[in-house]
Coordinates of C-alpha atoms in Angstrom, one line a residue:
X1134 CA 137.7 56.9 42.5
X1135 CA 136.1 53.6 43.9
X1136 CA 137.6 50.9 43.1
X1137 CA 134.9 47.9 42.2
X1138 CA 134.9 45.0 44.6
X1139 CA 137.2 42.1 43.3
X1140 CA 135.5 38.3 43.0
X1141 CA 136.3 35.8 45.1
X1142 CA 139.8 33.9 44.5
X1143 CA 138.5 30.3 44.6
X1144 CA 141.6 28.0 45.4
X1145 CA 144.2 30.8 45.3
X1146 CA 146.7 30.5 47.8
X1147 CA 148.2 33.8 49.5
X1148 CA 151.2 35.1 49.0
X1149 CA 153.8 34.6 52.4
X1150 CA 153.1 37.6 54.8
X1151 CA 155.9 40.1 55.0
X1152 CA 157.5 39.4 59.0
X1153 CA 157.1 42.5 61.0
X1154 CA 159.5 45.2 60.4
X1155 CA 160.3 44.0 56.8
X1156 CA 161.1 46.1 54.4
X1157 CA 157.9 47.1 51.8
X1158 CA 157.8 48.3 48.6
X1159 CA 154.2 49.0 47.9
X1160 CA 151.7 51.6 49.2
X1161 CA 152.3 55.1 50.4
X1162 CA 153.8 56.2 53.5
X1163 CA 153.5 58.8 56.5
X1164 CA 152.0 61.7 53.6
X1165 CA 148.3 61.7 51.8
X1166 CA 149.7 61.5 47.8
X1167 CA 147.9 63.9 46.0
X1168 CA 146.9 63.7 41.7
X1169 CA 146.0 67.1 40.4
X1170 CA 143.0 66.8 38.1
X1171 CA 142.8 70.5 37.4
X1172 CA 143.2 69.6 33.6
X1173 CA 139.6 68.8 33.5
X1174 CA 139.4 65.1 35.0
X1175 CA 136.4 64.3 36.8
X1176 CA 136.8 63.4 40.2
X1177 CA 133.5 62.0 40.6
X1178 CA 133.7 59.3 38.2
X1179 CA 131.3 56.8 39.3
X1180 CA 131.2 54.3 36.2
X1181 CA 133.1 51.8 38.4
X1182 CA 130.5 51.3 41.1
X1183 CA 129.1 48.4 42.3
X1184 CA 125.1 47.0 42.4
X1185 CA 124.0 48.2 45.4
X1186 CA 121.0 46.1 45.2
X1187 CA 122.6 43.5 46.0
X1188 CA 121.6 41.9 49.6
X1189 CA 122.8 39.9 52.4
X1190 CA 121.1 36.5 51.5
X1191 CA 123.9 36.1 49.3
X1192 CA 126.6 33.9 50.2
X1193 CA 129.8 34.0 48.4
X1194 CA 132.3 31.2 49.2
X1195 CA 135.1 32.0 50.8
X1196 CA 138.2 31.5 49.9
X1197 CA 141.4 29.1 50.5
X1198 CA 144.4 31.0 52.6
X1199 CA 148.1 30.8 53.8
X1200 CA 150.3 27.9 54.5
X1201 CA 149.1 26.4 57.3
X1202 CA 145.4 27.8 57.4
X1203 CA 142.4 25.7 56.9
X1204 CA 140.1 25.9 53.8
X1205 CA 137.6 28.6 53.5
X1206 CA 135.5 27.4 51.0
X1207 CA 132.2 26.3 52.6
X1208 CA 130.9 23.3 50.9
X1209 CA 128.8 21.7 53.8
X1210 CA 126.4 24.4 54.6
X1211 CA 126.1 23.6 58.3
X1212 CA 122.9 25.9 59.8
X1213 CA 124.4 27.4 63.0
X1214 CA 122.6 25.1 65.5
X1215 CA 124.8 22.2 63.6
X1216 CA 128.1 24.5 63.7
X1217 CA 127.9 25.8 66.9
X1218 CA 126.6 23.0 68.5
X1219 CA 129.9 22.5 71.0
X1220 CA 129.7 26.8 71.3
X1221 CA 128.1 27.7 74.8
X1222 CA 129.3 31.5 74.9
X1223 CA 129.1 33.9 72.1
X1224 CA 130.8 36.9 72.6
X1225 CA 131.0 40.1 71.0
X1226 CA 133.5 42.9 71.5
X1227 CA 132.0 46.0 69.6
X1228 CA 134.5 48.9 69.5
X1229 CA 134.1 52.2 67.5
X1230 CA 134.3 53.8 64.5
X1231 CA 137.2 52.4 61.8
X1232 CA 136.7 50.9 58.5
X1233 CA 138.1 47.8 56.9
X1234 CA 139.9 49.2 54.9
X1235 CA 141.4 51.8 57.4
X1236 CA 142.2 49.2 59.6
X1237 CA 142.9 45.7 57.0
X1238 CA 142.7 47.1 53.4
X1239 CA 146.8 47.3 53.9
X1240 CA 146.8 43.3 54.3
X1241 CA 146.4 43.4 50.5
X1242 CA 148.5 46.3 49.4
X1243 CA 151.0 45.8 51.6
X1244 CA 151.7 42.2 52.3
X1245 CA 150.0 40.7 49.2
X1246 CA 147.2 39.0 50.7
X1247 CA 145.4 38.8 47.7
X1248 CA 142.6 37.3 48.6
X1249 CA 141.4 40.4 51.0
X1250 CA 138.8 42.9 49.7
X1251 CA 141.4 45.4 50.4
X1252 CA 143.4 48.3 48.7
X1253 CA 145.6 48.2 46.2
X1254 CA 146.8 51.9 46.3
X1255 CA 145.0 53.6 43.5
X1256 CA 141.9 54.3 45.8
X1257 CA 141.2 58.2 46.0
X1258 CA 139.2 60.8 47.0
X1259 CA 138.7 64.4 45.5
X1260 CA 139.7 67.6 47.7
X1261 CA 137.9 69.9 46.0
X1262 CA 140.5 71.7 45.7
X1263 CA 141.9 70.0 42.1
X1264 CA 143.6 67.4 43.5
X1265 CA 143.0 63.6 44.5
X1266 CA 143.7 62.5 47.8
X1267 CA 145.1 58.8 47.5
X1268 CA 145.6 56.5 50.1
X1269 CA 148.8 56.0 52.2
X1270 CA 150.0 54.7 55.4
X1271 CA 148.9 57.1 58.6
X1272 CA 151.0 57.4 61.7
X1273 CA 149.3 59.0 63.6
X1274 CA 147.6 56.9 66.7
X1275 CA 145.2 60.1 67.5
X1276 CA 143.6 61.5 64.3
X1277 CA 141.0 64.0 64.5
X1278 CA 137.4 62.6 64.6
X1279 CA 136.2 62.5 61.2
X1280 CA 132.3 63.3 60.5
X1281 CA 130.1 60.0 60.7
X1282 CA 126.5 61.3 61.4
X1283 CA 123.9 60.4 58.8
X1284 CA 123.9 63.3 56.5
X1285 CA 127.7 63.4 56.3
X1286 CA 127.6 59.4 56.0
X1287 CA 125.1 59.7 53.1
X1288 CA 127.5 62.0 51.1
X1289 CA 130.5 60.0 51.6
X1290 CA 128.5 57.4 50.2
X1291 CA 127.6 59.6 47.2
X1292 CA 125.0 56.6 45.9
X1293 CA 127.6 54.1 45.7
X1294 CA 130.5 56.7 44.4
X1295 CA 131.9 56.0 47.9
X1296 CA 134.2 59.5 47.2
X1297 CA 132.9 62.1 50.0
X1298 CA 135.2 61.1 52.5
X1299 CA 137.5 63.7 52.1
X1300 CA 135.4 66.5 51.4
X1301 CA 133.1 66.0 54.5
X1302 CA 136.4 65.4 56.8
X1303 CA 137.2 69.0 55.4
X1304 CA 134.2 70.8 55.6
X1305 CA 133.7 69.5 59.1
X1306 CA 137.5 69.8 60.7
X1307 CA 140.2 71.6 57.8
X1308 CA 142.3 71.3 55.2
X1309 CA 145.3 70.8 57.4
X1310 CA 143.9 67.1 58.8
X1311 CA 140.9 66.0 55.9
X1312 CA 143.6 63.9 54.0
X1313 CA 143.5 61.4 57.3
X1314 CA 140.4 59.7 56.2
X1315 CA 142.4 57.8 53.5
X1316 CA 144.8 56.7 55.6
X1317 CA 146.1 52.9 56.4
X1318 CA 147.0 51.2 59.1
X1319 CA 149.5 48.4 59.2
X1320 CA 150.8 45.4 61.1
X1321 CA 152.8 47.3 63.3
X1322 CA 150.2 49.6 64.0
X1323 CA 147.3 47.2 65.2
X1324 CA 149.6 43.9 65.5
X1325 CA 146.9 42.4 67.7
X1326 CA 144.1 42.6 65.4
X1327 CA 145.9 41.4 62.4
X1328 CA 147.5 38.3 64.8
X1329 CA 144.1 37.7 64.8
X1330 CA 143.2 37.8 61.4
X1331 CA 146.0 35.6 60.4
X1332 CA 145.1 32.8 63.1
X1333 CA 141.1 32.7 62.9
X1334 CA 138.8 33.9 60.3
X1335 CA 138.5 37.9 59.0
X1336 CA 135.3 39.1 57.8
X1337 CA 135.9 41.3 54.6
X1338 CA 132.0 41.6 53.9
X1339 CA 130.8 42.8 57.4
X1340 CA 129.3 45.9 57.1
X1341 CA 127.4 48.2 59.2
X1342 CA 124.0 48.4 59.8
X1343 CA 123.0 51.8 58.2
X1344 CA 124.9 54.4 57.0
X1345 CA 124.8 56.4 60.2
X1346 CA 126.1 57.2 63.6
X1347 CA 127.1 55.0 66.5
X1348 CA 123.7 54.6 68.4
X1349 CA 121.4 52.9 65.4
X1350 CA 124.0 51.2 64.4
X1351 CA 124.5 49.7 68.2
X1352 CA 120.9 49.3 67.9
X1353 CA 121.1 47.0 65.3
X1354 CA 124.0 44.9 67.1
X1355 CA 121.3 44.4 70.5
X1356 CA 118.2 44.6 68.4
X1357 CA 118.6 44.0 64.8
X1358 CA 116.7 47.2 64.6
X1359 CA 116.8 51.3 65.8
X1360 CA 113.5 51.8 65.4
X1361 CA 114.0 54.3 62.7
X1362 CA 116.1 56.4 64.5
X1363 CA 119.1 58.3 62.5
X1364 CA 121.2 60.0 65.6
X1365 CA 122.2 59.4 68.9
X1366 CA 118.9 59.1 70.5
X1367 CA 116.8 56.7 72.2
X1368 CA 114.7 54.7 69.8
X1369 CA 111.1 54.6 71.7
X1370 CA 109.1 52.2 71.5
X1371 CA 112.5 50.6 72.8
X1372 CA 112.9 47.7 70.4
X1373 CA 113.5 43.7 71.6
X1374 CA 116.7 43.7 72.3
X1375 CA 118.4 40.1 72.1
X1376 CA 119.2 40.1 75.6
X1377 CA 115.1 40.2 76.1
X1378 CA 114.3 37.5 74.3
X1379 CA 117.6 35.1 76.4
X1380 CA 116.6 36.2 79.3
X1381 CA 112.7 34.9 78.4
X1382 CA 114.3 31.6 77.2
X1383 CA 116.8 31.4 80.0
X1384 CA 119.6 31.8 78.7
X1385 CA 122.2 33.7 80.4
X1386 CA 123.0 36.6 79.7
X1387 CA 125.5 40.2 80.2
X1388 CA 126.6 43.8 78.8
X1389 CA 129.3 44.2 80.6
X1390 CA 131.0 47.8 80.2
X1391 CA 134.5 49.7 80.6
X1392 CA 133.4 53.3 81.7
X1393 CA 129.4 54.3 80.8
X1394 CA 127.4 51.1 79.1
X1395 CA 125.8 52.4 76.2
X1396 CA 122.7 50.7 77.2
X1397 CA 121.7 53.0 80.1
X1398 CA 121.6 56.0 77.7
X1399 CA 119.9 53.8 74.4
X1400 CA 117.4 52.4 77.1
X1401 CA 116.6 54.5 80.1
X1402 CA 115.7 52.8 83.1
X1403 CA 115.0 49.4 81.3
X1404 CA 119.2 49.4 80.5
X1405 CA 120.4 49.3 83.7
X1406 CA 119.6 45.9 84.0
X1407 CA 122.0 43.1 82.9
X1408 CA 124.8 45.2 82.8
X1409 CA 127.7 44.5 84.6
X1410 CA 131.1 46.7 84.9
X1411 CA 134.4 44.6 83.0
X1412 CA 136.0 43.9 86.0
X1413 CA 133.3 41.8 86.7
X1414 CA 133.9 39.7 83.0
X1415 CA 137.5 38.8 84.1
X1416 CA 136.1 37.7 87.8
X1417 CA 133.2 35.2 85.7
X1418 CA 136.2 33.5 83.6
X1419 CA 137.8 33.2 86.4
X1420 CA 135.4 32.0 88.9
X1421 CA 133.2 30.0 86.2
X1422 CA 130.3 32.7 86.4
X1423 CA 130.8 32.9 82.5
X1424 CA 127.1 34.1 80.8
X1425 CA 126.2 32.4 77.5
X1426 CA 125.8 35.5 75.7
X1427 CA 127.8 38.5 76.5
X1428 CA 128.2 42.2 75.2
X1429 CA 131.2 43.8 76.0
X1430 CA 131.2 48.0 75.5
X1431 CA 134.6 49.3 75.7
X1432 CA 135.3 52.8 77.4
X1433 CA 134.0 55.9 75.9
X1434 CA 136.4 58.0 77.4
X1435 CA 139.2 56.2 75.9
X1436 CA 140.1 52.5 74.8
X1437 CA 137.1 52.1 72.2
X1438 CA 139.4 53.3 69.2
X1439 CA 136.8 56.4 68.4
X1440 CA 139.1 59.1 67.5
X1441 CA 141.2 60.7 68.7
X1442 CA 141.3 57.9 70.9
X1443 CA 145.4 56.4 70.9
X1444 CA 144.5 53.0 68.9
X1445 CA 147.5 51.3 71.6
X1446 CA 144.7 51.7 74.1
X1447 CA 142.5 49.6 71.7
X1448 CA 145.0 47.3 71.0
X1449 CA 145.2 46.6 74.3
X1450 CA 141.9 46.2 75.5
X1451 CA 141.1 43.6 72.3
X1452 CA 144.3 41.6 73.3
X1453 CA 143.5 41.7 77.1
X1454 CA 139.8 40.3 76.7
X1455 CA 141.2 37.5 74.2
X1456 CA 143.9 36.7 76.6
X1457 CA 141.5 36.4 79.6
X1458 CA 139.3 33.9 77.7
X1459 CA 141.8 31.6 76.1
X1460 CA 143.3 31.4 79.3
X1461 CA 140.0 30.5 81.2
X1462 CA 138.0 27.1 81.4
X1463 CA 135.5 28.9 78.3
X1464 CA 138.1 28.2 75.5
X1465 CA 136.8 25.3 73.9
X1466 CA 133.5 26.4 74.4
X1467 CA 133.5 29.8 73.0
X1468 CA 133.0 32.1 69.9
X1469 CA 134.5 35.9 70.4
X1470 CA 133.4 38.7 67.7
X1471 CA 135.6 41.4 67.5
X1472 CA 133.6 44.4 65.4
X1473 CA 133.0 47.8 65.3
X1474 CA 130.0 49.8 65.3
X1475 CA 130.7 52.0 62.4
X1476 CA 132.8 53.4 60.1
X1477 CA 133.7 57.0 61.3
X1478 CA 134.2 58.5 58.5
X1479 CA 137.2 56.5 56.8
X1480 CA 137.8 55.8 53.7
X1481 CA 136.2 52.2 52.2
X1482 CA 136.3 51.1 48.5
X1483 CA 133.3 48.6 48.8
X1484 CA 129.8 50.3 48.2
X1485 CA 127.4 48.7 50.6
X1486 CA 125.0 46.6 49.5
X1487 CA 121.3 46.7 50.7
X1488 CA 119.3 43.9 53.1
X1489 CA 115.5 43.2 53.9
X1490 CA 114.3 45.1 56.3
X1491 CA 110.3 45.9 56.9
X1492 CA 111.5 50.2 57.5
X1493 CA 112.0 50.9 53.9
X1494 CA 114.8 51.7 51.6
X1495 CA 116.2 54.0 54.4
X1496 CA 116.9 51.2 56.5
X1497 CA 117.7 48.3 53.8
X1498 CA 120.6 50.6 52.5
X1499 CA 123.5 49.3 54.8
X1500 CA 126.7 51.3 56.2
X1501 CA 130.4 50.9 55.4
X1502 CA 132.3 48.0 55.9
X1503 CA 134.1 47.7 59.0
X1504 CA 136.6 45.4 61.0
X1505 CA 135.2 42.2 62.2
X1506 CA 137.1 39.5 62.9
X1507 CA 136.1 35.8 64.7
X1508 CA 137.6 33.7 66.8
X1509 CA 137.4 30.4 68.7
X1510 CA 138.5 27.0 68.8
X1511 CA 135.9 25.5 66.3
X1512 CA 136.7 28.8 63.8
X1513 CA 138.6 28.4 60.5
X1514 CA 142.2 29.5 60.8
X1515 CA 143.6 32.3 59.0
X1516 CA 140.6 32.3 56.7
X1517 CA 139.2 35.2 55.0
X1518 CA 134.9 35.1 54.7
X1519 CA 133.3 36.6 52.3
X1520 CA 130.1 36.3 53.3
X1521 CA 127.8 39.5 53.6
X1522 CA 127.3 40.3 57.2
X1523 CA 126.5 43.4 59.5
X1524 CA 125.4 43.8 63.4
X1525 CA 121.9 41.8 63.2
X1526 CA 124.2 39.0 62.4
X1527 CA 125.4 38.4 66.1
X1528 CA 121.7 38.7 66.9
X1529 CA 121.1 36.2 64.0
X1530 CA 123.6 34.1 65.4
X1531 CA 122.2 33.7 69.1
X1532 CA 118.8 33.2 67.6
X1533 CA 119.7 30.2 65.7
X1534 CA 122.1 28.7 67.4
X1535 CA 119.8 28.6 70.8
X1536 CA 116.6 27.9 69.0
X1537 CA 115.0 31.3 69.5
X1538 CA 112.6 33.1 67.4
X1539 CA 114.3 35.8 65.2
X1540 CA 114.0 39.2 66.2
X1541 CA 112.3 41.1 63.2
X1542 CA 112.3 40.5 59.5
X1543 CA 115.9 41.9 59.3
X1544 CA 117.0 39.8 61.7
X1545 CA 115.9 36.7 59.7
X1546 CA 117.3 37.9 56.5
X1547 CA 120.8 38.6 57.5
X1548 CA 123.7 35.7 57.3
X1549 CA 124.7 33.8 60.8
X1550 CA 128.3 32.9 61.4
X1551 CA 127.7 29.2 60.6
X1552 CA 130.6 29.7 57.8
X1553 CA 132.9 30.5 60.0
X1554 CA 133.4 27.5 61.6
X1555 CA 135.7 24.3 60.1
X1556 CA 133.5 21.1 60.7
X1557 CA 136.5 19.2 61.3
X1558 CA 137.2 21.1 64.4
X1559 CA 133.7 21.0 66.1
X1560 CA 134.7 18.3 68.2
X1561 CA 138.5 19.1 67.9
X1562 CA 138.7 22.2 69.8
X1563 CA 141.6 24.2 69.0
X1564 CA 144.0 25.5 71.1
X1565 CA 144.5 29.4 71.3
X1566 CA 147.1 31.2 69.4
X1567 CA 149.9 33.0 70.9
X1568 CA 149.4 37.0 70.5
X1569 CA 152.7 39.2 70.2
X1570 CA 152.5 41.1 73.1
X1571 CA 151.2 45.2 72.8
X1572 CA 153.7 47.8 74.1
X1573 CA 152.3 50.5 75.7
X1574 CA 154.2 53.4 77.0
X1575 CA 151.9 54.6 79.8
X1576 CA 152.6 58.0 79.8
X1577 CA 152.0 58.4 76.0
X1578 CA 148.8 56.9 75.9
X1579 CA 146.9 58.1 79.7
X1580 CA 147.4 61.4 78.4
X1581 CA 143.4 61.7 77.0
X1582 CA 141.8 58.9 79.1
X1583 CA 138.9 59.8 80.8
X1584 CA 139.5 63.5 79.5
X1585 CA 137.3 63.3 76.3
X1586 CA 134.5 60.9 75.2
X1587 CA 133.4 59.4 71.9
X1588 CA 129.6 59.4 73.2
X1589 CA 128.8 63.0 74.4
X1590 CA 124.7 62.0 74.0
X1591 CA 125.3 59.0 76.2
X1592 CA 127.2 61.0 78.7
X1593 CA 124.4 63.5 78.8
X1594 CA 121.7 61.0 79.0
X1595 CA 123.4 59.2 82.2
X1596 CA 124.1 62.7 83.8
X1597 CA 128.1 62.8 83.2
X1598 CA 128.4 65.7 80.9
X1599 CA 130.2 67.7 81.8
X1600 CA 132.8 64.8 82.2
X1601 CA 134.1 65.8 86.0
X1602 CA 137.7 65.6 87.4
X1603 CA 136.0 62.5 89.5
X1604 CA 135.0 60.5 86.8
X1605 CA 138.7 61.5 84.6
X1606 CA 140.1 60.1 87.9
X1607 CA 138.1 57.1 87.8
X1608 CA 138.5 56.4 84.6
X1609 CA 142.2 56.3 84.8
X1610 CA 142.1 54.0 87.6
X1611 CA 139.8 51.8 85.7
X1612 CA 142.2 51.9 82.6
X1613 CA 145.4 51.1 84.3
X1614 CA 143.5 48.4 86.7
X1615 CA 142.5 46.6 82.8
X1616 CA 146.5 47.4 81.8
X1617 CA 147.7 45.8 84.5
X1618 CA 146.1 42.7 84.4
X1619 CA 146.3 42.3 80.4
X1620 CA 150.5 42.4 82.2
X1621 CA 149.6 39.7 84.2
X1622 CA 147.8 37.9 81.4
X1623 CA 150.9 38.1 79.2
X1624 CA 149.2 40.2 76.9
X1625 CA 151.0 43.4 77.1
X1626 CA 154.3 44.8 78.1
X1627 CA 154.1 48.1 80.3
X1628 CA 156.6 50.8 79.4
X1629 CA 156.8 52.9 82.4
X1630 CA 159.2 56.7 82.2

């Protein structure tokens, strides 16, 4: 059943987070609870939806948070030129295929965070088989990759009824594994990414572009647009990306990628320029190269978090890149977007609202929501914004805050991330938080790299499919190059057999 979206909590202040490790006492655990509804309920029941009319321009005020965070209620109404005004890099880490709830729904049901848009353990999907999946905590690291193209998107969505997860994950992969899609992770799952959310500001409204795969919705992120396109195909006319319109202004710019940058498949020929490989990102912190806008891809092959991609991998990657920055000369003049390009097929509560955009209902119907959280020196701490986002956002952002012309019409409807940002600190940089460091037990989590890819159209279109014994070999040397220096970063902890 979905669950309508809860009001903001205006002045409310969070209950203490539960330390990791402690005890809980709420939510399901390890096994998908099941409700039989054989006696006649309807597991379809969509009375409790939300308007999905509603669109982006509104701008609900976020709310007030934990001992020791700032305010989130945005009473000054700063434009983003006036917010980011000391923000010379804007950054974006786009990783794959999780929704918010998947990933930070738990922050409400499990620690009492009550002022997240998250779960509160009724939430359930039908199996079709009499019975109501509900949500519970999942173990495992590597689920099977749950359908996410735009037919099985659509009937997740079911109009708003948000209760086709289940039933697509079984049509498409079995009864033994469709109950994953409603499951939760939890602090010590992902501690990196909810260190984060408690020390900068976590999106609960971001959604995805469209309710579709990974490439439109990428297109959106670069272009605020795919150009119509539905699948994993190159959207011709290639759309303005927003590294077209910096580079016209000036304004510095990089894609920088872990194995195969999405760009050289989503832009044949035209891609390969301003791309750059990661290594190259650390060397430009380091050696004061930095770019004022940068997109980073993560690997395909295996730390982007698609499944059944080990999430450790992903962990590690997210806390590496933050690491590098903080500790760079960039800090104080930074804002870093951690997001993800779609849902994948898990479970979310939240019907997505819809947006302006000049291709038609089609394309003003946006996707799930998804993780996003943001993070810099001038961000509010430990904040949760409500504010409706999705990818044109970090398009909107650049746009506005460097005085360029917006992309397209959705482009200039969406929010900026103007809200995210305390005007107290935009001339008090913040220094960055200390991360708990992410274990990784090597031989555990190299066993898929480079062996299977998220992106087999991308691999095709860039002449690596089949993936090769070269490239897996690559791949691994590329992974465990990134590993090692998240070590020397103090990010992670190595756990060698």
């Amino acid at each position: 059943m979905l669950r309508p979206c809860l009001p903001a909590l205006l002045g409310l202040s969070l209950l203490p987070l539960a330390a990791c490790g402690d005890d809980v006492t709420e939510g399901q655990d390890e096994v998908a609870g099941t409700t039989d509804t054989t006696d006649g309920a309807d597991t379809t029941d969509t009375t409790d939806t939300t308007d999905t009319t509603e669109t982006t321009t509104d701008t609900t005020d976020t709310t007030d948070t934990t001992d020791g965070g700032d305010a989130c209620v945005d009473t000054d109404n700063l434009t983003a030129a006036q917010a980011l005004a000391e923000v010379e890099h804007i950054i974006v880490l786009c990783m794959e295929n999780r929704s918010f709830d998947h990933y930070f729904g738990a922050r409400q049901l499990v620690e009492g965070q009550t002022d997240v848009e998250g779960l509160d353990g009724s939430e359930s999907n039908p199996n079709g088989m009499g019975e109501d999946i509900t949500v519970f905590h999942l173990q495992n690291f590597e689920p099977e990759d749950p359908p996410h193209t735009w037919d099985p998107t659509h009937a997740q969505w079911n109009n708003g009824a948000n209760d086709g997860f289940v039933l697509e994950h079984l049509n498409a992969n079995g009864a033994e594994v469709a109950h994953e899609v409603m499951g939760y992770h939890t602090r010590e799952d992902i501690p990196v990414l909810w260190a984060l959310a408690d020390e900068y500001t976590l999106c609960d409204q971001w959604f995805c572009a469209l309710l579709g795969p990974t490439w439109p919705n990428r297109y959106f992120l670069h272009c605020a647009t795919s150009n119509g396109r539905q699948g994993n195909t190159p959207a011709l006319p290639y759309p303005t990306t927003i590294q077209d319109v910096c580079g016209d202004a000036g304004i510095s710019n990089k894609n920088y990628y872990g194995d195969v940058p999405w760009r050289w498949g989503a832009f044949p020929l035209q891609g390969f320029s301003g791309t750059s490989a990661m290594g190259n990102f650390f060397d430009a912190l380091d050696d004061g190269s930095l770019e004022q806008v940068v997109i980073i891809d993560p690997s395909f092959t295996s730390n982007d978090d698609h499944p059944s991609h080990n999430i450790t991998l992903g962990q590690a990657l997210i806390s590496t890149v933050y690491q590098a920055l903080a500790q760079s000369q960039y800090w104080n003049k930074s804002l870093l977007i951690v997001t993800y390009d779609e849902h994948g097929g898990f479970f979310d509560h939240v019907a997505p609202p819809t947006t302006p955009d000049s291709g038609g209902p089609e394309w003003q119907q946006q996707g799930f929501r998804v993780p996003a959280v943001v993070i810099g020196p001038h961000v509010r701490k430990g904040c949760v914004n409500h504010t409706v986002f999705d990818h044109a956002s970090f398009a909107a952002t650049v746009c506005r805050k460097f005085g360029l012309a917006e992309l397209n019409e959705r482009c200039a409807g969406v929010n900026d991330l103007a809200s995210c940002i305390d005007p107290s600190k935009i001339n008090d940089p913040q220094p960055p938080a200390p991360l708990p460091k992410v274990v990784v037990p090597i031989d555990e989590v190299m066993t898929r790299v480079g062996v299977e890819t998220s992106q087999e159209e991308l691999m095709r279109a860039t002449g690596n499919w089949p993936i090769t014994p070269a490239f897996t070999a690559a791949e691994r040397r590329r992974i465990m190059e990134l590993l090692e220096h998240g070590e020397r970063l103090g990010a992670l902890e190595l756990v060698r057999s």
